[in-house]
Tab-separated table of C-alpha atoms and ligand atoms in Angstrom:
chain	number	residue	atom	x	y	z
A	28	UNK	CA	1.593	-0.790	3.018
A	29	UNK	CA	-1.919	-1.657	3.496
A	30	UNK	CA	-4.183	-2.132	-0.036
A	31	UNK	CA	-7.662	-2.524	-0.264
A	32	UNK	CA	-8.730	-4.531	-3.451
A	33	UNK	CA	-12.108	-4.854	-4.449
A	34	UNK	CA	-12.752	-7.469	-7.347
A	35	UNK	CA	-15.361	-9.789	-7.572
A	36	UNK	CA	-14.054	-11.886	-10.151
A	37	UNK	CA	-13.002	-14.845	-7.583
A	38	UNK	CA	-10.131	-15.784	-9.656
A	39	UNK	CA	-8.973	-12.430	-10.800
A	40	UNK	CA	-8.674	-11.641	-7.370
A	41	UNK	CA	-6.773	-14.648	-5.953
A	42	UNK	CA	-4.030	-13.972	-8.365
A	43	UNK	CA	-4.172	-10.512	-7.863
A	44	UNK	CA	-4.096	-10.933	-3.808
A	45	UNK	CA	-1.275	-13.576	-4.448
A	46	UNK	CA	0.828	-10.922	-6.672
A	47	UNK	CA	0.719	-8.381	-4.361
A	48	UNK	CA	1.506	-10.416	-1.474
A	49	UNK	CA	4.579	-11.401	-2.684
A	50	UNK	CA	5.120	-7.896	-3.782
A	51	UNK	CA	5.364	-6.981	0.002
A	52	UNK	CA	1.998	-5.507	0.370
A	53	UNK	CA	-0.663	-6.706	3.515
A	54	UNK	CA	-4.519	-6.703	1.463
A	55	UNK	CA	-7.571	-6.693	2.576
A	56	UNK	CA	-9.991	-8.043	-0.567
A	57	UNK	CA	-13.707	-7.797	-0.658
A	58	UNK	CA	-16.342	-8.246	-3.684
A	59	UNK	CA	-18.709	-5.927	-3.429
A	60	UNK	CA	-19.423	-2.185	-3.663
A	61	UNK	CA	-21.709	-1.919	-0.377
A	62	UNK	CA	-18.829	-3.576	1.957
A	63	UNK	CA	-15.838	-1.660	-0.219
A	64	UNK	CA	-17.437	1.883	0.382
A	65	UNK	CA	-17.705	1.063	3.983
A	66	UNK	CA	-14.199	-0.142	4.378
A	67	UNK	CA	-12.533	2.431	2.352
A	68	UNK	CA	-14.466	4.655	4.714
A	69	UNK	CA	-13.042	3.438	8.145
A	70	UNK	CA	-9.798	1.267	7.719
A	71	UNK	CA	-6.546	3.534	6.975
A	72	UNK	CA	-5.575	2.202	3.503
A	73	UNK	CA	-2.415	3.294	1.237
A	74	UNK	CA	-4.328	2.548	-1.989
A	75	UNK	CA	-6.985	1.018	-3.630
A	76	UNK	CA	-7.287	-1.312	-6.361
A	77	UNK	CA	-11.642	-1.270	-7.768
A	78	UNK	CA	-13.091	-2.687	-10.002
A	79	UNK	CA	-15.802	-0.481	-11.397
A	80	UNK	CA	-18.315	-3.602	-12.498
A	81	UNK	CA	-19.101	-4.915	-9.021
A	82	UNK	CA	-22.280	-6.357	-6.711
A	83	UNK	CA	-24.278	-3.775	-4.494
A	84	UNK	CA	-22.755	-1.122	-5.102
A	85	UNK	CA	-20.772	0.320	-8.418
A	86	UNK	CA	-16.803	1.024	-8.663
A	87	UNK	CA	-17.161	4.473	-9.949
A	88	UNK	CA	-20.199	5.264	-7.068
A	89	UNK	CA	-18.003	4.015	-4.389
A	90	UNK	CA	-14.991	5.969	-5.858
A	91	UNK	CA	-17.566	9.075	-5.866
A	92	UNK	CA	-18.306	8.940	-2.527
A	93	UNK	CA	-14.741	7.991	-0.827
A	94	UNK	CA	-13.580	11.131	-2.235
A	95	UNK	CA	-16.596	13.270	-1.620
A	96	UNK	CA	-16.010	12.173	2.272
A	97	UNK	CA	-12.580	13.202	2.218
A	98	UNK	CA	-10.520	9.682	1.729
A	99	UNK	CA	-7.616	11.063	-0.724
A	100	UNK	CA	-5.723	7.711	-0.716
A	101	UNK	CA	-4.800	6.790	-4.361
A	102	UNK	CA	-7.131	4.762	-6.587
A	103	UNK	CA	-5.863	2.555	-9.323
A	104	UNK	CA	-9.204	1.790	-11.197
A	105	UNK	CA	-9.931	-1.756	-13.384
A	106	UNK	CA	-11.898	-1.176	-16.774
A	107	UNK	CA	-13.201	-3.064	-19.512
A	108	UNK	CA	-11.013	-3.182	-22.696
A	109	UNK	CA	-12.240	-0.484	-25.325
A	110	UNK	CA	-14.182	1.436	-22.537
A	111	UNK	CA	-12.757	4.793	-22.771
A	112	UNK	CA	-15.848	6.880	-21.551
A	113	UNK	CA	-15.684	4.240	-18.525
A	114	UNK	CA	-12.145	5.232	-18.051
A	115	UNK	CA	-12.812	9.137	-18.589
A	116	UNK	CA	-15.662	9.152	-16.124
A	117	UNK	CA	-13.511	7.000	-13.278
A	118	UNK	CA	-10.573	9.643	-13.553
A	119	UNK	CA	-13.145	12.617	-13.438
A	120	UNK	CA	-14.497	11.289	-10.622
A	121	UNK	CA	-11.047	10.612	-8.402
A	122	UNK	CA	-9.028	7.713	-9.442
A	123	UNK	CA	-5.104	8.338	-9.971
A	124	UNK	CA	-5.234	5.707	-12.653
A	125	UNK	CA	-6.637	3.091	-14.609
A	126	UNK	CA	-5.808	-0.178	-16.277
A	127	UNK	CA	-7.945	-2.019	-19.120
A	128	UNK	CA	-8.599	-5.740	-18.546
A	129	UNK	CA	-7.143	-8.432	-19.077
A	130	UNK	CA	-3.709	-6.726	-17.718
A	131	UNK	CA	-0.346	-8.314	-17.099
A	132	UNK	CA	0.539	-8.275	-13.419
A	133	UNK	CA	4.048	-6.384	-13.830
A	134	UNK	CA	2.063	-3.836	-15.344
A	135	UNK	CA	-0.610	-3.626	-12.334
A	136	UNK	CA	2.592	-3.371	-9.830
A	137	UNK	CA	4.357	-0.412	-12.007
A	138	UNK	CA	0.751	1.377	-11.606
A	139	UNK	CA	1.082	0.868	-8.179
A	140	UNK	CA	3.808	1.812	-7.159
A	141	UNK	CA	3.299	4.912	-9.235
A	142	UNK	CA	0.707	6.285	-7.548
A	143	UNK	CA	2.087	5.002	-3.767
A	144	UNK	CA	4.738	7.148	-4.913
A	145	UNK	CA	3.046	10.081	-6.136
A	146	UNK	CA	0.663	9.792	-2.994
A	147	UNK	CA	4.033	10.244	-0.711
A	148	UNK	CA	5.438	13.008	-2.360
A	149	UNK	CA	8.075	11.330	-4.268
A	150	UNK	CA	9.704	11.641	-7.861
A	151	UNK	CA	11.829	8.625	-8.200
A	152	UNK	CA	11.525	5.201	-6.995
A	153	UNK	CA	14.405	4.267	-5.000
A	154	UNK	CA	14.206	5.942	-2.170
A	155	UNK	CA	17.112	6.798	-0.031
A	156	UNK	CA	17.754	7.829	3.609
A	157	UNK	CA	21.220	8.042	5.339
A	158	UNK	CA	22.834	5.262	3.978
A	159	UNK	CA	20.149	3.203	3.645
A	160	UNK	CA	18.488	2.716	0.441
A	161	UNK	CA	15.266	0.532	-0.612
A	162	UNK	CA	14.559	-0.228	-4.262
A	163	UNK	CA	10.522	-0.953	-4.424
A	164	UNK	CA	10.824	-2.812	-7.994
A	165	UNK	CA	13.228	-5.295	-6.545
A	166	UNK	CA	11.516	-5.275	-2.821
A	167	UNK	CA	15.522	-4.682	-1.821
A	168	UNK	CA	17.178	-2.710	1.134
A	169	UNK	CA	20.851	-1.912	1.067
A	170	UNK	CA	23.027	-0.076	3.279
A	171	UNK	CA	26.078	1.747	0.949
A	172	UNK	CA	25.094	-0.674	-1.805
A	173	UNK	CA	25.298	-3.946	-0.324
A	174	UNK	CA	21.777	-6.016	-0.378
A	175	UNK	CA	20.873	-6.740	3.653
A	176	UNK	CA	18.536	-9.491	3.822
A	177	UNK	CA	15.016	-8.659	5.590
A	178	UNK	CA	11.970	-10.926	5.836
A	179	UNK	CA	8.759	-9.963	4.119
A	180	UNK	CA	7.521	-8.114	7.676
A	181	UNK	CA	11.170	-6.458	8.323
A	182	UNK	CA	10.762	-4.841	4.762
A	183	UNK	CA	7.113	-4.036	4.935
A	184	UNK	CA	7.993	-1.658	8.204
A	185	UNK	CA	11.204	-0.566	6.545
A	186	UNK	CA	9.132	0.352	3.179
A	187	UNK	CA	6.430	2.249	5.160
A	188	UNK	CA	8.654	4.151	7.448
A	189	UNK	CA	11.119	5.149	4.509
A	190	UNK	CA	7.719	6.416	2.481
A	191	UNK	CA	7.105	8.179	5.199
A	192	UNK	CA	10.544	9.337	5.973
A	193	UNK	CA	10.724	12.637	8.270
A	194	UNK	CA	6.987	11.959	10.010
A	195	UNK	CA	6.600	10.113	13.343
A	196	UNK	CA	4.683	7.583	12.661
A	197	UNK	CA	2.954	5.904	15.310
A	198	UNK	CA	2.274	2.489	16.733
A	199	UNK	CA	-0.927	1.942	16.029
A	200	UNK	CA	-0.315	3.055	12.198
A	201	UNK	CA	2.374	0.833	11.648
A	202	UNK	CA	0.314	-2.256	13.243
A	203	UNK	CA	-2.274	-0.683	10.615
A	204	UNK	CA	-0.441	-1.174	7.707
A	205	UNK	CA	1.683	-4.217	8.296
A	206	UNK	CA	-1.341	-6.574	9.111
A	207	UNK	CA	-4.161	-7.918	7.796
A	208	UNK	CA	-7.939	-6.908	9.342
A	209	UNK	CA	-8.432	-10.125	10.458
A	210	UNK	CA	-4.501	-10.728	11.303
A	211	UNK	CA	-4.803	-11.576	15.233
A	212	UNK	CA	-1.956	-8.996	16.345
A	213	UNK	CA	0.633	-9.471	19.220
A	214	UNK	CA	0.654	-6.382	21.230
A	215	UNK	CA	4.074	-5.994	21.321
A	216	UNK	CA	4.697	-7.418	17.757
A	217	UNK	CA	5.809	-4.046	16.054
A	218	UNK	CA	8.715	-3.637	18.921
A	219	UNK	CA	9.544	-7.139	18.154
A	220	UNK	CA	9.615	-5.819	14.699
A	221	UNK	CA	11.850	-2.516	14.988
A	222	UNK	CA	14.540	-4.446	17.169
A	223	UNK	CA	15.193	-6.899	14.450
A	224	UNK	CA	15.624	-4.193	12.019
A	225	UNK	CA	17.856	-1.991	13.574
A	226	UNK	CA	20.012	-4.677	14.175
A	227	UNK	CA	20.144	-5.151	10.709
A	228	UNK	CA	20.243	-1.285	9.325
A	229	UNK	CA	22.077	-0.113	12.165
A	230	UNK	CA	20.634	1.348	15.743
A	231	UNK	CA	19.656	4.580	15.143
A	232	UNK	CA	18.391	4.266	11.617
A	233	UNK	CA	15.100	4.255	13.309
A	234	UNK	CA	14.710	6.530	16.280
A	235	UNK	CA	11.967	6.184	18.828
A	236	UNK	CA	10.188	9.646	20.078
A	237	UNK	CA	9.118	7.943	23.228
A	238	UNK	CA	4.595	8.461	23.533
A	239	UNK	CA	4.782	9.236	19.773
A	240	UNK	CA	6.107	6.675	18.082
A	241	UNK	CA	8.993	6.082	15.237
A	242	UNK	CA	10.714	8.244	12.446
A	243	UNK	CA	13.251	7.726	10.279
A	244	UNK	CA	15.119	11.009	9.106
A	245	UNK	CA	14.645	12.954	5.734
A	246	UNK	CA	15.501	11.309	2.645
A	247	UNK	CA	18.720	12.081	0.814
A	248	UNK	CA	17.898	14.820	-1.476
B	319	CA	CA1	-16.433	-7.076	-12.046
């Protein structure tokens, strides 16, 4: 899943880029308003993470005018401590969420993944499909309960596809979300990709609708 954070507190966003790297995410960061409002405009992203005080262009005016041009992905917005009209105004105006600063990191993932999850539909966080099951808070896939080891790529496609269980989704999308902008991408990286994980999760976990692209079957309900 592809994130866009915008923070222009250099260090604040280092850690936070860092965090949610190893939290299986692929993030584009930027610093200012101007550049965020453009890229939340034209790249496909999951979710955002804004800070409202930023360079160019404010938080809450970029928010404004993402959602008045149609992007509905989720917004998690950063406020100053003690700021509640700040706060009232940013949900008004389209985020999903907020968090004060300074924020511990867990928390910031639990947001997350809240709103990913509320953005796809679902009510509970493990999701579950055949018998295949990924637990987000733990970043772990099992099949009938037993862990199956993945590398950070292997469970980025797994996540996405299982988020987005009973959709094709296609080729392009998935080399979307599971790279970076500037990532220089293999064009046949994402096949690569799928035959390493079925041989892990089993060959038709994934099923190919040749021209389309990929699906993985309804979740368990
Ligand atoms: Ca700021």
């Amino acid at each position: 899943m592809r994130i866009l954070l915008v923070e222009d507190d250099e260090r604040l966003a280092a850690g936070l880029r860092s965090v949610l790297e190893d939290a299986g995410y692929v993030v584009d960061h930027t610093a200012d308003g101007e550049t965020a409002w453009f890229q939340g405009g034209t790249e496909p992203y999951s979710a955002a993470i804004l800070d409202l005080g930023l360079p160019t262009l404010d938080g809450l005016t970029v928010l404004k005018r993402w959602r008045a041009e149609g992007r509905t992905f989720p917004v998690l917005i950063l406020t100053a401590r003690g700021n509640w009209n700040e706060r009232v105004e940013g949900i008004d105006a389209g985020a999903d969420d907020y968090l004060p600063k300074p924020f511990q990191m867990e928390e910031l993932l639990a947001r997350l993944r809240a709103i990913l999850r509320r953005a796809a539909g679902q009510a509970t966080p493990v999701l579950s499909v055949g018998q295949v099951t990924l637990d987000p808070r733990q970043m772990r896939v099992s099949i009938e309960g037993v862990p199956v080891h993945l590398s950070p790529q292997e469970y980025r496609l797994v996540s996405y596809l299982m988020t987005h269980a009973g959709r094709v989704v296609s080729q392009q999308e998935l080399t979307e979300q599971l790279y970076a902008q500037d990532f220089e991408r293999e064009s046949n990286a994402i096949e690569v990709l799928i035959g390493r994980v079925r041989r892990k999760l089993g060959g038709d976990f994934i099923q190919t609708r040749r021209g389309f692209g990929y699906i993985v079957e309804q979740p368990n309900s």
